[in-house]
PDB file of C-alpha atoms in Angstrom:
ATOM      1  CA  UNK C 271      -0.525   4.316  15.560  1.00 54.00           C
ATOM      2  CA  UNK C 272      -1.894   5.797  12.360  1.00 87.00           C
ATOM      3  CA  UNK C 273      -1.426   4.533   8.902  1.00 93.00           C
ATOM      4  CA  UNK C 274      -1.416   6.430   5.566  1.00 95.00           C
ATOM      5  CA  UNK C 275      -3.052   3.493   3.550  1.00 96.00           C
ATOM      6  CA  UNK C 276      -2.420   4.880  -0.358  1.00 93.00           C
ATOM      7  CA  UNK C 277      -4.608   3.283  -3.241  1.00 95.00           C
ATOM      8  CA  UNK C 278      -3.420   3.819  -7.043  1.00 92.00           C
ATOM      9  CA  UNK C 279      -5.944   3.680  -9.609  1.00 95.00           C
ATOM     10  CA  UNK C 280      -6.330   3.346 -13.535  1.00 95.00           C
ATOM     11  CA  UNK C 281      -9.081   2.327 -15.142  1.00 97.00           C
ATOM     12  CA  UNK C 282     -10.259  -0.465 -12.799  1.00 97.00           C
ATOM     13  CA  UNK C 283     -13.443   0.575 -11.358  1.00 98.00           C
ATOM     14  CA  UNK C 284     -14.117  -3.065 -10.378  1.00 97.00           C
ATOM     15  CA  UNK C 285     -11.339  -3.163  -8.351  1.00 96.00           C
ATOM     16  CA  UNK C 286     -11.113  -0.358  -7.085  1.00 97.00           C
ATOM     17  CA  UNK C 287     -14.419  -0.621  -5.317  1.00 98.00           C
ATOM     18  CA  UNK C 288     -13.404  -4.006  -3.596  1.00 96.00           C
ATOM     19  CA  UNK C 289      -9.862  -2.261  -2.392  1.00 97.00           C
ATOM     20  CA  UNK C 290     -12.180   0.681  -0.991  1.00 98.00           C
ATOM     21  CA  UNK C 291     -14.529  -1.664   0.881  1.00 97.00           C
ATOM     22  CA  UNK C 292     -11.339  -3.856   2.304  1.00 95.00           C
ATOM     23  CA  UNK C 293     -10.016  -0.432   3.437  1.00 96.00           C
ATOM     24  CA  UNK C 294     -13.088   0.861   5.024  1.00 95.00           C
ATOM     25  CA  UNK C 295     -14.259  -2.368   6.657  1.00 96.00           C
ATOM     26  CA  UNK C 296     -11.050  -2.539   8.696  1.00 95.00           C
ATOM     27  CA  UNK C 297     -12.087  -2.815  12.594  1.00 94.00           C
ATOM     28  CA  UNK C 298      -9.584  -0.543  13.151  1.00 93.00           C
ATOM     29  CA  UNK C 299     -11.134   3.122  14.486  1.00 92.00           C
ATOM     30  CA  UNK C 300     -11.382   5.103  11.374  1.00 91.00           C
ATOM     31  CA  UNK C 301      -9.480   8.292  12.722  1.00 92.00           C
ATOM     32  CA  UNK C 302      -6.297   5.946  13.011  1.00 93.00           C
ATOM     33  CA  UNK C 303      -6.379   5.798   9.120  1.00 95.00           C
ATOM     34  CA  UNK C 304      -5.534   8.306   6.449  1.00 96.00           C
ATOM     35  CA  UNK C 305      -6.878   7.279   2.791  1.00 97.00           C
ATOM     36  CA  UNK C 306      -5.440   8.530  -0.200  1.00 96.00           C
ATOM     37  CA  UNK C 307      -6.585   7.366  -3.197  1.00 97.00           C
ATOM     38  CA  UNK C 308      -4.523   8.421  -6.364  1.00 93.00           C
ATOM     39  CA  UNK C 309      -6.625   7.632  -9.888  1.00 95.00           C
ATOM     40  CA  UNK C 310      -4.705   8.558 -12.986  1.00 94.00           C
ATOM     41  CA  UNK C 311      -7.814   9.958 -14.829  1.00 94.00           C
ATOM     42  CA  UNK C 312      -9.675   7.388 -15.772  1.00 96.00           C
ATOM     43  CA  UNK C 313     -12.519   6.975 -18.063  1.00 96.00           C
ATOM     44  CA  UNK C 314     -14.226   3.336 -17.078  1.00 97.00           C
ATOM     45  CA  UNK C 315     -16.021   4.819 -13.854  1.00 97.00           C
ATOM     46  CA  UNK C 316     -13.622   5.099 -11.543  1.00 97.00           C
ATOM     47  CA  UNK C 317     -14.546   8.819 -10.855  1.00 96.00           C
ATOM     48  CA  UNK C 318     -17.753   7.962  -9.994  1.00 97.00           C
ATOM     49  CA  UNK C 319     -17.172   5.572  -7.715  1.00 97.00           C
ATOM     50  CA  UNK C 320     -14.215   8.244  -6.010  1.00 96.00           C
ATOM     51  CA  UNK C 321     -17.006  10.722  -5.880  1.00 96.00           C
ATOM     52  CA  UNK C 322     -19.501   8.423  -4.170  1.00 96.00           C
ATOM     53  CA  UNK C 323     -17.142   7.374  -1.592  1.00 96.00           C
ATOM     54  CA  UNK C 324     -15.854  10.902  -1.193  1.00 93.00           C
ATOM     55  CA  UNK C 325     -16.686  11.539   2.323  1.00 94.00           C
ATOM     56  CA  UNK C 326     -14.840   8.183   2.986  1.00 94.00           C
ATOM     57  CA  UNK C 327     -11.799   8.752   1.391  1.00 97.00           C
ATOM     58  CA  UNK C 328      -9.124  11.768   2.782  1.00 97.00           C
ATOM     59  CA  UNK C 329      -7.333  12.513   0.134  1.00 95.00           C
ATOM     60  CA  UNK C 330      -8.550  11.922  -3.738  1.00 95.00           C
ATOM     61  CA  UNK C 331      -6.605  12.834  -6.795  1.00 92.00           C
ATOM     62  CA  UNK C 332      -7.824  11.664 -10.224  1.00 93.00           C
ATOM     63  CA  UNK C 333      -5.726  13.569 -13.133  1.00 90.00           C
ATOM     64  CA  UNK C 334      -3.485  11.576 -15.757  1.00 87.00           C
ATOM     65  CA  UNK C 335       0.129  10.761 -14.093  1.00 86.00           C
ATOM     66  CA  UNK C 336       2.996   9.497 -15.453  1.00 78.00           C
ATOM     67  CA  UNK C 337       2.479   5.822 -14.257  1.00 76.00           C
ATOM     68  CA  UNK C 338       1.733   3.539 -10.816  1.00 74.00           C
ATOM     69  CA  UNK C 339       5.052   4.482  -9.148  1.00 71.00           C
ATOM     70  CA  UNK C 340       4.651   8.661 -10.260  1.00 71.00           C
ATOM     71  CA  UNK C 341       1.658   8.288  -8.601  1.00 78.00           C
ATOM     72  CA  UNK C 342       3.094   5.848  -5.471  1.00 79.00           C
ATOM     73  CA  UNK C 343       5.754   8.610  -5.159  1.00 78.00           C
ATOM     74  CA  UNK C 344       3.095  11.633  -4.985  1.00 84.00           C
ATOM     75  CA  UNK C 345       0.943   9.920  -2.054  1.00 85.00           C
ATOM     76  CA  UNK C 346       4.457   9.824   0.013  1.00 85.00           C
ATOM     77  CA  UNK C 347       4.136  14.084   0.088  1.00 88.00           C
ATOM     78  CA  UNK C 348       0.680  13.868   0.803  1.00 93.00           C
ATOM     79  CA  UNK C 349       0.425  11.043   3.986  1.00 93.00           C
ATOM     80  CA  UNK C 350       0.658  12.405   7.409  1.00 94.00           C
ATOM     81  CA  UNK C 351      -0.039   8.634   9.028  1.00 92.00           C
ATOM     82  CA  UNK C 352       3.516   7.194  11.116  1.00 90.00           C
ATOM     83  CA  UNK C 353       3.168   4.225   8.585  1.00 90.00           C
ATOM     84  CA  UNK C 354       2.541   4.107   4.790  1.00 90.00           C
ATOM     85  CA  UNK C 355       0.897   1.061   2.799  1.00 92.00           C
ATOM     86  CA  UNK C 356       0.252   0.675  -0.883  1.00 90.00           C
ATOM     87  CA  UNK C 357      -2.690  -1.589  -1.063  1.00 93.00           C
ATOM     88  CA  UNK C 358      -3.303  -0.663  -5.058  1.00 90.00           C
ATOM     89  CA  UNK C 359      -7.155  -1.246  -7.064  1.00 95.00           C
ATOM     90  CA  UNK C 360      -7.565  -4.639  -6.846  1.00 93.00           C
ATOM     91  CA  UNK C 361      -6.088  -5.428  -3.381  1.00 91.00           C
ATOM     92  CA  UNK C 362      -7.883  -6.184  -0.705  1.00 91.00           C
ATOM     93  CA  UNK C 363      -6.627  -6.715   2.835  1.00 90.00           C
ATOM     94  CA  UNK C 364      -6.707 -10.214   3.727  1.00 85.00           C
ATOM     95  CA  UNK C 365      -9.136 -10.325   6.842  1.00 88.00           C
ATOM     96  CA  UNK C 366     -10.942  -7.376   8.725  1.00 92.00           C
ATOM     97  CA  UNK C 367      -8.035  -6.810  11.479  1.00 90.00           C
ATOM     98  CA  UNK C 368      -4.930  -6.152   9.558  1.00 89.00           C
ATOM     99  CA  UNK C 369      -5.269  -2.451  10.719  1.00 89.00           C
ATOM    100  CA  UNK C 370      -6.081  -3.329  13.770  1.00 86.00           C
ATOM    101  CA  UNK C 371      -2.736  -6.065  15.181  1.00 79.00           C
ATOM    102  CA  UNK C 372       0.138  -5.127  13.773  1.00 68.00           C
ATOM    103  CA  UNK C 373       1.750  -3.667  16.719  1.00 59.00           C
ATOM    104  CA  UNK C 374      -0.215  -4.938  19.840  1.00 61.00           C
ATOM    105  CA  UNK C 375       1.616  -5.930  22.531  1.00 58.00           C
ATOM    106  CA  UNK C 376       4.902  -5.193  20.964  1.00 62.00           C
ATOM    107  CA  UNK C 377       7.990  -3.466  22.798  1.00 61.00           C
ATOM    108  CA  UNK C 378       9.796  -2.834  20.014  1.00 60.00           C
ATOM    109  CA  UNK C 379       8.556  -0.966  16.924  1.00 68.00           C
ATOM    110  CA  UNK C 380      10.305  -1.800  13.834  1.00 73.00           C
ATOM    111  CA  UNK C 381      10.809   0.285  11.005  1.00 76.00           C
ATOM    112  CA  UNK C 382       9.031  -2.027   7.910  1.00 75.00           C
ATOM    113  CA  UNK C 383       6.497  -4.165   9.206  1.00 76.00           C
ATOM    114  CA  UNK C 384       5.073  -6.966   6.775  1.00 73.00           C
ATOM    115  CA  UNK C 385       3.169  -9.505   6.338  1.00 72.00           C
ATOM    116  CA  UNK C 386       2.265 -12.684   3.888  1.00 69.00           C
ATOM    117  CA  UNK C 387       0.572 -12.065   0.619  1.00 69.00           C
ATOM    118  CA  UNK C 388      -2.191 -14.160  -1.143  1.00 67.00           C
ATOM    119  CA  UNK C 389      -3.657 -14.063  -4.890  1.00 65.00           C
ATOM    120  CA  UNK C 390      -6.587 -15.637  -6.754  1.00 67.00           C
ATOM    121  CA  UNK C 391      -5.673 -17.505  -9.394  1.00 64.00           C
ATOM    122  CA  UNK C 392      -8.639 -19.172 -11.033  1.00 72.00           C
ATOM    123  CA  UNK C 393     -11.034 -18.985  -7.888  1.00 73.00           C
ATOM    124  CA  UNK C 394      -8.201 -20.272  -5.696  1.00 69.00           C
ATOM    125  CA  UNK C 395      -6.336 -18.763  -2.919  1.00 66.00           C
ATOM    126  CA  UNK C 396      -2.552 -18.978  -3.345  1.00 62.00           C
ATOM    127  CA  UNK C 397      -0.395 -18.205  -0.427  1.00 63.00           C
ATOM    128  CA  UNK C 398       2.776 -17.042  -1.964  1.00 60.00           C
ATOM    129  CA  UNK C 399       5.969 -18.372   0.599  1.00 57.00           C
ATOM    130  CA  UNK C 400       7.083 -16.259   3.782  1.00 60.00           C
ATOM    131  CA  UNK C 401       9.998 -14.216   3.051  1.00 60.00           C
ATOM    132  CA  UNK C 402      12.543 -13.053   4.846  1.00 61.00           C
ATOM    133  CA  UNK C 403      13.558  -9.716   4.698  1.00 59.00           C
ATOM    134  CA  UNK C 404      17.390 -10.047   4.038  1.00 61.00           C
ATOM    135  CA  UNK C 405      16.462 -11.975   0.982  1.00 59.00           C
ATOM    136  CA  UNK C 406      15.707  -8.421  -0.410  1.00 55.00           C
ATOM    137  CA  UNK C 407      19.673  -8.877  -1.222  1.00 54.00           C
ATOM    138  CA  UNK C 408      19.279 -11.914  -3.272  1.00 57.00           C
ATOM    139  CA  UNK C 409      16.270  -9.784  -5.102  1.00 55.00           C
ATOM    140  CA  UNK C 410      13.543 -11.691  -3.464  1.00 52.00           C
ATOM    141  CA  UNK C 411      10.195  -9.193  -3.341  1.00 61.00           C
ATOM    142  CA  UNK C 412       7.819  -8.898  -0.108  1.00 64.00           C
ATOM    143  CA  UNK C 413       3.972  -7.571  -1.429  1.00 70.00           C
ATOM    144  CA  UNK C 414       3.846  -3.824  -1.356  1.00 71.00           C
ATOM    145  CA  UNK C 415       0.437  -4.362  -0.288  1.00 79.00           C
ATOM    146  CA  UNK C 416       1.458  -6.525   2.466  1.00 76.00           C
ATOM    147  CA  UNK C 417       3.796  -4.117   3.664  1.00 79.00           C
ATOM    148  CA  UNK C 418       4.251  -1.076   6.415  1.00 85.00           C
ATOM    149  CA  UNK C 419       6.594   1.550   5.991  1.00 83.00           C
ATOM    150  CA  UNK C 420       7.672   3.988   8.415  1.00 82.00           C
ATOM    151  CA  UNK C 421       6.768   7.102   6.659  1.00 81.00           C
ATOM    152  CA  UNK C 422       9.929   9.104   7.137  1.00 80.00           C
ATOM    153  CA  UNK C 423      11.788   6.452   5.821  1.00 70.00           C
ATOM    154  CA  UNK C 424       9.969   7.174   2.824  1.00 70.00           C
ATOM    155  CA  UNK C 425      10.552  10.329   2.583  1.00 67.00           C
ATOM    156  CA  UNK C 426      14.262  10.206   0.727  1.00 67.00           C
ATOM    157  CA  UNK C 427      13.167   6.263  -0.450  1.00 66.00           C
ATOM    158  CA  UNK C 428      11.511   7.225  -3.480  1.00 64.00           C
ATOM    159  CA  UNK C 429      10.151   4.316  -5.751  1.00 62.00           C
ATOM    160  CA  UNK C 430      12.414   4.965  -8.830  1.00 60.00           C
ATOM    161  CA  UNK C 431      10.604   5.820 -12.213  1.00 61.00           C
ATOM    162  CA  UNK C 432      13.292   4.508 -14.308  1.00 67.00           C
ATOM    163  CA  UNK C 433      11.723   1.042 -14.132  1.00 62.00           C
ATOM    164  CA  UNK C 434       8.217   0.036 -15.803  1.00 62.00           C
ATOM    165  CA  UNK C 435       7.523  -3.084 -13.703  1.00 61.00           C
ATOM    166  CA  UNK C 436       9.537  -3.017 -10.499  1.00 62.00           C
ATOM    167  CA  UNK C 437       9.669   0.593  -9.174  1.00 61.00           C
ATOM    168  CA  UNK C 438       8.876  -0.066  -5.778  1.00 64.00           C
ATOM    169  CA  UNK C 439      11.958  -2.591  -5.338  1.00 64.00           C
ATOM    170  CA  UNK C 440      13.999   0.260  -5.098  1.00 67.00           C
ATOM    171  CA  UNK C 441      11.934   1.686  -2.694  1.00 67.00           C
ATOM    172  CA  UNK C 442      12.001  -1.622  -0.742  1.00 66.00           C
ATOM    173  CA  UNK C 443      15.750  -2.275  -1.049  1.00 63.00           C
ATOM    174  CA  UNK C 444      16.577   0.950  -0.232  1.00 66.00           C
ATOM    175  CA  UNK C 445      14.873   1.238   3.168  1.00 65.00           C
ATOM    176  CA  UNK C 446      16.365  -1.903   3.814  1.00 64.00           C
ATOM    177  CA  UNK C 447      19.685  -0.461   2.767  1.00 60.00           C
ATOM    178  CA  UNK C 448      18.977   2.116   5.723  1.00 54.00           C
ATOM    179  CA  UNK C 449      18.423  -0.228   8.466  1.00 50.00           C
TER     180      UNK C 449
END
């Protein structure tokens, strides 16, 4: 196994340290694990903090883009992993192993691979429902971030950049279209 985990990045230094720290801290062995972190030139410090994490990160871009799902689409031509994720500034990984489990001790390797997906909303964890994934038809959204792609899937599965909010749907329902 080795994953192409992708991190997208304006302006959100804060966060973008934490997603850097969930990535790295995986227990997974690091040479299973392609980062690409995409920053659309930001001016809040974000730089600095690519540049001192530069011998941790693969691949680092940081020029101005034409939005999160531009940007999304540009990481699919530079991964070389079997799997993609899109764990964006902000995200973090939900415990040390996600890297790690996905596949063990399976005999059949899907083609999307995903997981549930939690937010903090006013200190408090908030498990948002399992979903399954033929509810993608009834426009029902998995978390990108909780979410494995085979990457050649991805390859003609763009994330369309006709929508502001909910590029990566197409993305989604697309691959699932494929299946």
């Amino acid at each position: 196994m080795f994953f192409s985990i992708v991190t997208v990045n304006y302006n959100n230094k804060k966060g973008l340290q934490e997603t850097i720290k969930s990535v790295l801290t995986q227990t997974i062995k690091r040479d299973k694990v392609q980062f690409i972190v995409i920053d659309a030139g930001s001016n809040d410090g974000s730089v600095d903090v690519l540049e001192k994490n530069e011998d941790l990160i693969d691949v680092k871009v940081s020029e101005p883009n034409s939005g999160i799902f531009f940007a999304m689409n540009k990481t699919i031509a530079l991964a070389t992993g079997e799997w993609i994720n899109f764990i964006n500034a902000g995200d973090s990984f939900y415990d040390l192993d996600v890297l790690a489990k996905p596949l063990l001790n399976k005999t059949i390797v899907p083609d999307i691979l995903y997981g549930r997906s939690m937010y903090v909303l006013n200190g408090n964890d908030i498990g948002c429902p399992q979903q399954k994934i033929n509810h993608f038809y009834q426009g029902v959204l998995i978390g990108h971030q909780a979410t494995f792609v085979v990457l050649e899937l991805t390859k003609s599965n763009l994330c369309s950049l006709q929508y502001r909010v909910s590029g990566y749907f197409t993305f989604f329902f697309n691959i699932y279209g494929r299946l």
